[in-house]
Amino acid sequence: MEGTVFTPSLEGMKHVKSENGVILTKPFLDVCKLILPVLDKFGAAMTLVKSDIGGNITRLENKYSSDPSKYEHLYSMVQVEVEKKTAKESSSCTNGLLWLTRAMNFLVELFKNLLEHPDWTMSQACTDSYEKTLKKWHGWLASSSFKVAMKLAPDRKKFMEVIAGTGDINTDMAKFCAEFSPFLAENHNFLASVGLDDMKAS
């Protein structure tokens, strides 16, 4: 692997915003997709998170593909649903974007934990980031499933070796967190502005 597992997403992030600073649908979803190989390296511990992220990316991609010029900007599909009063439905793109953003928040927190707490086990790093991000939005069932999955977290040292490739993994991981976090914050701010940032899992 040339560079680290983060190299493709770091490259992709350069294209997420248009010249006038608007988040573009396809480049944003592409960056999210480029992080999925990192989750593969977690094995069974991240199966739930990966399928959730993958499902939400597919939902948003399908909407984008139905009319690429109409949905060129990420928030346009939310605005259409808000006008139609369908944004709160569980199968909406608004819901998809919200949960995709939350799952990405979880991953950013996890990467930060790996950087800031070299003495933590992978399970500790995962559990802490889960409690900071997804837990308050999850019902009992999702929360229980997550706790069981975290027990399957891989050995930290082996994981870091696998994702490092030929690059400097700590530098790339820190760069990913620093550059991707503002997009996630912007998503939350936009969703909050239309009153849709606090939907819980059904």
mmCIF file of C-alpha atoms in Angstrom:
data_model
loop_
_atom_site.group_PDB
_atom_site.id
_atom_site.type_symbol
_atom_site.label_atom_id
_atom_site.label_comp_id
_atom_site.label_asym_id
_atom_site.label_seq_id
_atom_site.Cartn_x
_atom_site.Cartn_y
_atom_site.Cartn_z
ATOM 1 C CA MET A 1 0.000 0.000 0.000
ATOM 2 C CA GLU A 2 1.469 3.322 -1.123
ATOM 3 C CA GLY A 3 1.235 5.804 1.757
ATOM 4 C CA THR A 4 -1.182 5.022 4.590
ATOM 5 C CA VAL A 5 -4.779 3.866 4.544
ATOM 6 C CA PHE A 6 -5.696 7.573 4.934
ATOM 7 C CA THR A 7 -3.811 8.753 1.825
ATOM 8 C CA PRO A 8 -6.773 8.441 -0.626
ATOM 9 C CA SER A 9 -9.199 10.262 1.681
ATOM 10 C CA LEU A 10 -6.712 13.071 2.361
ATOM 11 C CA GLU A 11 -6.452 13.560 -1.389
ATOM 12 C CA GLY A 12 -10.241 13.373 -1.798
ATOM 13 C CA MET A 13 -10.882 16.037 0.838
ATOM 14 C CA LYS A 14 -9.314 18.667 -1.395
ATOM 15 C CA HIS A 15 -12.373 18.400 -3.664
ATOM 16 C CA VAL A 16 -15.208 18.313 -1.099
ATOM 17 C CA LYS A 17 -15.998 22.029 -1.334
ATOM 18 C CA SER A 18 -16.913 24.036 -4.396
ATOM 19 C CA GLU A 19 -15.040 27.231 -5.230
ATOM 20 C CA ASN A 20 -17.622 29.214 -3.256
ATOM 21 C CA GLY A 21 -17.272 26.987 -0.195
ATOM 22 C CA VAL A 22 -20.299 24.707 -0.535
ATOM 23 C CA ILE A 23 -19.996 20.999 0.380
ATOM 24 C CA LEU A 24 -20.498 18.917 -2.767
ATOM 25 C CA THR A 25 -22.446 15.663 -2.538
ATOM 26 C CA LYS A 26 -20.341 13.235 -4.543
ATOM 27 C CA PRO A 27 -16.870 14.280 -3.281
ATOM 28 C CA PHE A 28 -18.106 14.205 0.344
ATOM 29 C CA LEU A 29 -19.585 10.719 -0.053
ATOM 30 C CA ASP A 30 -16.432 9.565 -1.852
ATOM 31 C CA VAL A 31 -14.288 10.598 1.138
ATOM 32 C CA CYS A 32 -16.637 8.691 3.470
ATOM 33 C CA LYS A 33 -16.305 5.635 1.204
ATOM 34 C CA LEU A 34 -12.522 5.911 1.214
ATOM 35 C CA ILE A 35 -12.535 5.466 4.997
ATOM 36 C CA LEU A 36 -14.354 2.120 4.775
ATOM 37 C CA PRO A 37 -11.082 0.170 4.174
ATOM 38 C CA VAL A 38 -9.922 1.393 7.605
ATOM 39 C CA LEU A 39 -12.990 -0.272 9.114
ATOM 40 C CA ASP A 40 -12.206 -3.523 7.309
ATOM 41 C CA LYS A 41 -8.983 -3.685 9.303
ATOM 42 C CA PHE A 42 -11.007 -3.690 12.543
ATOM 43 C CA GLY A 43 -12.616 -6.982 11.546
ATOM 44 C CA ALA A 44 -15.819 -8.042 13.320
ATOM 45 C CA ALA A 45 -15.750 -5.159 15.816
ATOM 46 C CA MET A 46 -16.779 -2.653 13.158
ATOM 47 C CA THR A 47 -19.220 -4.749 11.111
ATOM 48 C CA LEU A 48 -22.221 -2.817 12.475
ATOM 49 C CA VAL A 49 -20.659 0.588 11.944
ATOM 50 C CA LYS A 50 -19.445 -0.306 8.463
ATOM 51 C CA SER A 51 -22.835 -1.594 7.292
ATOM 52 C CA ASP A 52 -24.525 1.501 8.761
ATOM 53 C CA ILE A 53 -22.115 3.881 7.008
ATOM 54 C CA GLY A 54 -22.296 1.908 3.759
ATOM 55 C CA GLY A 55 -26.112 1.877 3.814
ATOM 56 C CA ASN A 56 -26.339 5.616 4.366
ATOM 57 C CA ILE A 57 -23.787 6.373 1.651
ATOM 58 C CA THR A 58 -25.791 4.217 -0.786
ATOM 59 C CA ARG A 59 -29.051 5.972 0.147
ATOM 60 C CA LEU A 60 -27.534 9.403 -0.481
ATOM 61 C CA GLU A 61 -25.740 8.262 -3.655
ATOM 62 C CA ASN A 62 -28.970 6.892 -5.100
ATOM 63 C CA LYS A 63 -30.721 10.209 -4.505
ATOM 64 C CA TYR A 64 -27.784 12.096 -6.028
ATOM 65 C CA SER A 65 -27.765 9.793 -9.089
ATOM 66 C CA SER A 66 -31.476 10.428 -9.668
ATOM 67 C CA ASP A 67 -30.683 14.075 -10.533
ATOM 68 C CA PRO A 68 -26.965 14.994 -10.220
ATOM 69 C CA SER A 69 -27.423 18.674 -11.080
ATOM 70 C CA LYS A 70 -30.324 19.131 -8.645
ATOM 71 C CA TYR A 71 -28.462 17.362 -5.838
ATOM 72 C CA GLU A 72 -24.945 18.595 -6.592
ATOM 73 C CA HIS A 73 -24.812 20.319 -3.189
ATOM 74 C CA LEU A 74 -25.031 18.000 -0.190
ATOM 75 C CA TYR A 75 -27.743 19.925 1.653
ATOM 76 C CA SER A 76 -30.070 20.269 -1.347
ATOM 77 C CA MET A 77 -31.596 16.827 -0.737
ATOM 78 C CA VAL A 78 -32.342 17.799 2.871
ATOM 79 C CA GLN A 79 -33.950 21.067 1.767
ATOM 80 C CA VAL A 80 -36.214 19.203 -0.672
ATOM 81 C CA GLU A 81 -37.304 16.796 2.090
ATOM 82 C CA VAL A 82 -37.896 19.637 4.560
ATOM 83 C CA GLU A 83 -40.195 21.304 2.008
ATOM 84 C CA LYS A 84 -42.026 18.005 1.410
ATOM 85 C CA LYS A 85 -42.180 17.342 5.175
ATOM 86 C CA THR A 86 -40.532 13.913 4.703
ATOM 87 C CA ALA A 87 -37.194 14.762 6.383
ATOM 88 C CA LYS A 88 -38.047 13.019 9.665
ATOM 89 C CA GLU A 89 -38.923 9.685 8.043
ATOM 90 C CA SER A 90 -36.491 6.897 8.897
ATOM 91 C CA SER A 91 -35.767 6.235 5.200
ATOM 92 C CA SER A 92 -35.106 9.911 4.374
ATOM 93 C CA CYS A 93 -31.821 11.237 3.022
ATOM 94 C CA THR A 94 -31.847 13.709 5.921
ATOM 95 C CA ASN A 95 -31.781 10.790 8.347
ATOM 96 C CA GLY A 96 -29.086 9.138 6.217
ATOM 97 C CA LEU A 97 -26.878 12.235 6.300
ATOM 98 C CA LEU A 98 -27.407 12.674 10.049
ATOM 99 C CA TRP A 99 -26.387 9.095 10.900
ATOM 100 C CA LEU A 100 -23.531 9.109 8.394
ATOM 101 C CA THR A 101 -22.193 12.287 10.035
ATOM 102 C CA ARG A 102 -22.584 10.792 13.520
ATOM 103 C CA ALA A 103 -20.771 7.603 12.514
ATOM 104 C CA MET A 104 -17.958 9.685 11.042
ATOM 105 C CA ASN A 105 -17.806 11.693 14.299
ATOM 106 C CA PHE A 106 -17.326 8.390 16.108
ATOM 107 C CA LEU A 107 -14.434 7.444 13.809
ATOM 108 C CA VAL A 108 -12.742 10.837 14.165
ATOM 109 C CA GLU A 109 -12.963 10.549 17.971
ATOM 110 C CA LEU A 110 -11.572 7.023 17.772
ATOM 111 C CA PHE A 111 -8.610 8.149 15.673
ATOM 112 C CA LYS A 112 -7.998 11.028 18.108
ATOM 113 C CA ASN A 113 -8.029 8.576 21.018
ATOM 114 C CA LEU A 114 -5.465 6.385 19.280
ATOM 115 C CA LEU A 115 -3.235 9.434 18.834
ATOM 116 C CA GLU A 116 -3.712 10.937 22.296
ATOM 117 C CA HIS A 117 -3.776 7.783 24.441
ATOM 118 C CA PRO A 118 -0.977 5.453 23.333
ATOM 119 C CA ASP A 119 -1.483 3.370 26.475
ATOM 120 C CA TRP A 120 -5.161 2.568 25.799
ATOM 121 C CA THR A 121 -6.261 -0.751 24.351
ATOM 122 C CA MET A 122 -8.274 -0.639 21.135
ATOM 123 C CA SER A 123 -11.384 -1.616 23.097
ATOM 124 C CA GLN A 124 -10.889 1.348 25.487
ATOM 125 C CA ALA A 125 -10.371 3.753 22.586
ATOM 126 C CA CYS A 126 -13.520 2.495 20.834
ATOM 127 C CA THR A 127 -15.703 2.554 23.958
ATOM 128 C CA ASP A 128 -14.640 6.073 24.913
ATOM 129 C CA SER A 129 -15.314 7.455 21.439
ATOM 130 C CA TYR A 130 -18.682 5.659 21.332
ATOM 131 C CA GLU A 131 -19.710 7.218 24.642
ATOM 132 C CA LYS A 132 -18.685 10.688 23.395
ATOM 133 C CA THR A 133 -20.558 10.430 20.101
ATOM 134 C CA LEU A 134 -23.121 7.759 19.224
ATOM 135 C CA LYS A 135 -24.276 6.488 22.603
ATOM 136 C CA LYS A 136 -26.740 9.261 23.456
ATOM 137 C CA TRP A 137 -28.533 8.753 20.142
ATOM 138 C CA HIS A 138 -28.789 4.973 20.415
ATOM 139 C CA GLY A 139 -31.542 3.010 22.065
ATOM 140 C CA TRP A 140 -30.837 0.135 24.436
ATOM 141 C CA LEU A 141 -30.607 -2.511 21.708
ATOM 142 C CA ALA A 142 -28.096 -0.664 19.530
ATOM 143 C CA SER A 143 -26.071 0.264 22.603
ATOM 144 C CA SER A 144 -25.931 -3.362 23.802
ATOM 145 C CA SER A 145 -24.950 -4.627 20.337
ATOM 146 C CA PHE A 146 -22.171 -2.071 20.200
ATOM 147 C CA LYS A 147 -20.777 -3.081 23.582
ATOM 148 C CA VAL A 148 -20.627 -6.709 22.471
ATOM 149 C CA ALA A 149 -18.910 -5.739 19.197
ATOM 150 C CA MET A 150 -16.244 -3.700 21.008
ATOM 151 C CA LYS A 151 -15.119 -6.846 22.805
ATOM 152 C CA LEU A 152 -13.995 -8.060 19.363
ATOM 153 C CA ALA A 153 -11.710 -5.059 18.775
ATOM 154 C CA PRO A 154 -8.334 -6.093 17.318
ATOM 155 C CA ASP A 155 -4.950 -5.795 18.965
ATOM 156 C CA ARG A 156 -3.931 -2.153 18.775
ATOM 157 C CA LYS A 157 -0.310 -2.669 17.738
ATOM 158 C CA LYS A 158 -1.224 -5.041 14.893
ATOM 159 C CA PHE A 159 -3.995 -2.705 13.722
ATOM 160 C CA MET A 160 -1.667 0.308 13.576
ATOM 161 C CA GLU A 161 0.905 -1.698 11.614
ATOM 162 C CA VAL A 162 -1.691 -2.836 9.091
ATOM 163 C CA ILE A 163 -3.092 0.655 8.408
ATOM 164 C CA ALA A 164 0.330 2.346 8.306
ATOM 165 C CA GLY A 165 1.366 0.989 4.898
ATOM 166 C CA THR A 166 4.507 2.837 3.810
ATOM 167 C CA GLY A 167 3.564 6.210 5.305
ATOM 168 C CA ASP A 168 3.592 8.078 8.613
ATOM 169 C CA ILE A 169 0.346 6.867 10.163
ATOM 170 C CA ASN A 170 0.231 9.294 13.102
ATOM 171 C CA THR A 171 0.726 12.329 10.883
ATOM 172 C CA ASP A 172 -1.907 11.179 8.377
ATOM 173 C CA MET A 173 -4.390 10.234 11.089
ATOM 174 C CA ALA A 174 -4.006 13.631 12.774
ATOM 175 C CA LYS A 175 -4.355 15.379 9.421
ATOM 176 C CA PHE A 176 -7.504 13.425 8.605
ATOM 177 C CA CYS A 177 -9.097 14.366 11.952
ATOM 178 C CA ALA A 178 -8.159 18.039 11.568
ATOM 179 C CA GLU A 179 -9.369 18.367 7.976
ATOM 180 C CA PHE A 180 -12.489 16.202 8.095
ATOM 181 C CA SER A 181 -13.929 17.465 11.414
ATOM 182 C CA PRO A 182 -14.970 20.893 10.020
ATOM 183 C CA PHE A 183 -17.117 19.201 7.334
ATOM 184 C CA LEU A 184 -18.889 17.177 10.030
ATOM 185 C CA ALA A 185 -19.407 20.283 12.170
ATOM 186 C CA GLU A 186 -20.872 22.064 9.145
ATOM 187 C CA ASN A 187 -23.285 19.161 8.574
ATOM 188 C CA HIS A 188 -24.453 19.323 12.196
ATOM 189 C CA ASN A 189 -24.859 23.098 12.050
ATOM 190 C CA PHE A 190 -26.918 22.860 8.883
ATOM 191 C CA LEU A 191 -29.111 20.060 10.258
ATOM 192 C CA ALA A 192 -29.580 22.018 13.497
ATOM 193 C CA SER A 193 -30.616 25.094 11.493
ATOM 194 C CA VAL A 194 -33.575 23.119 10.109
ATOM 195 C CA GLY A 195 -34.286 21.486 13.488
ATOM 196 C CA LEU A 196 -33.119 18.012 12.481
ATOM 197 C CA ASP A 197 -29.851 17.424 14.329
ATOM 198 C CA ASP A 198 -31.332 15.671 17.363
ATOM 199 C CA MET A 199 -33.260 12.731 15.871
ATOM 200 C CA LYS A 200 -32.725 9.523 17.821
ATOM 201 C CA ALA A 201 -32.599 5.944 16.606
ATOM 202 C CA SER A 202 -36.081 4.527 16.272
#
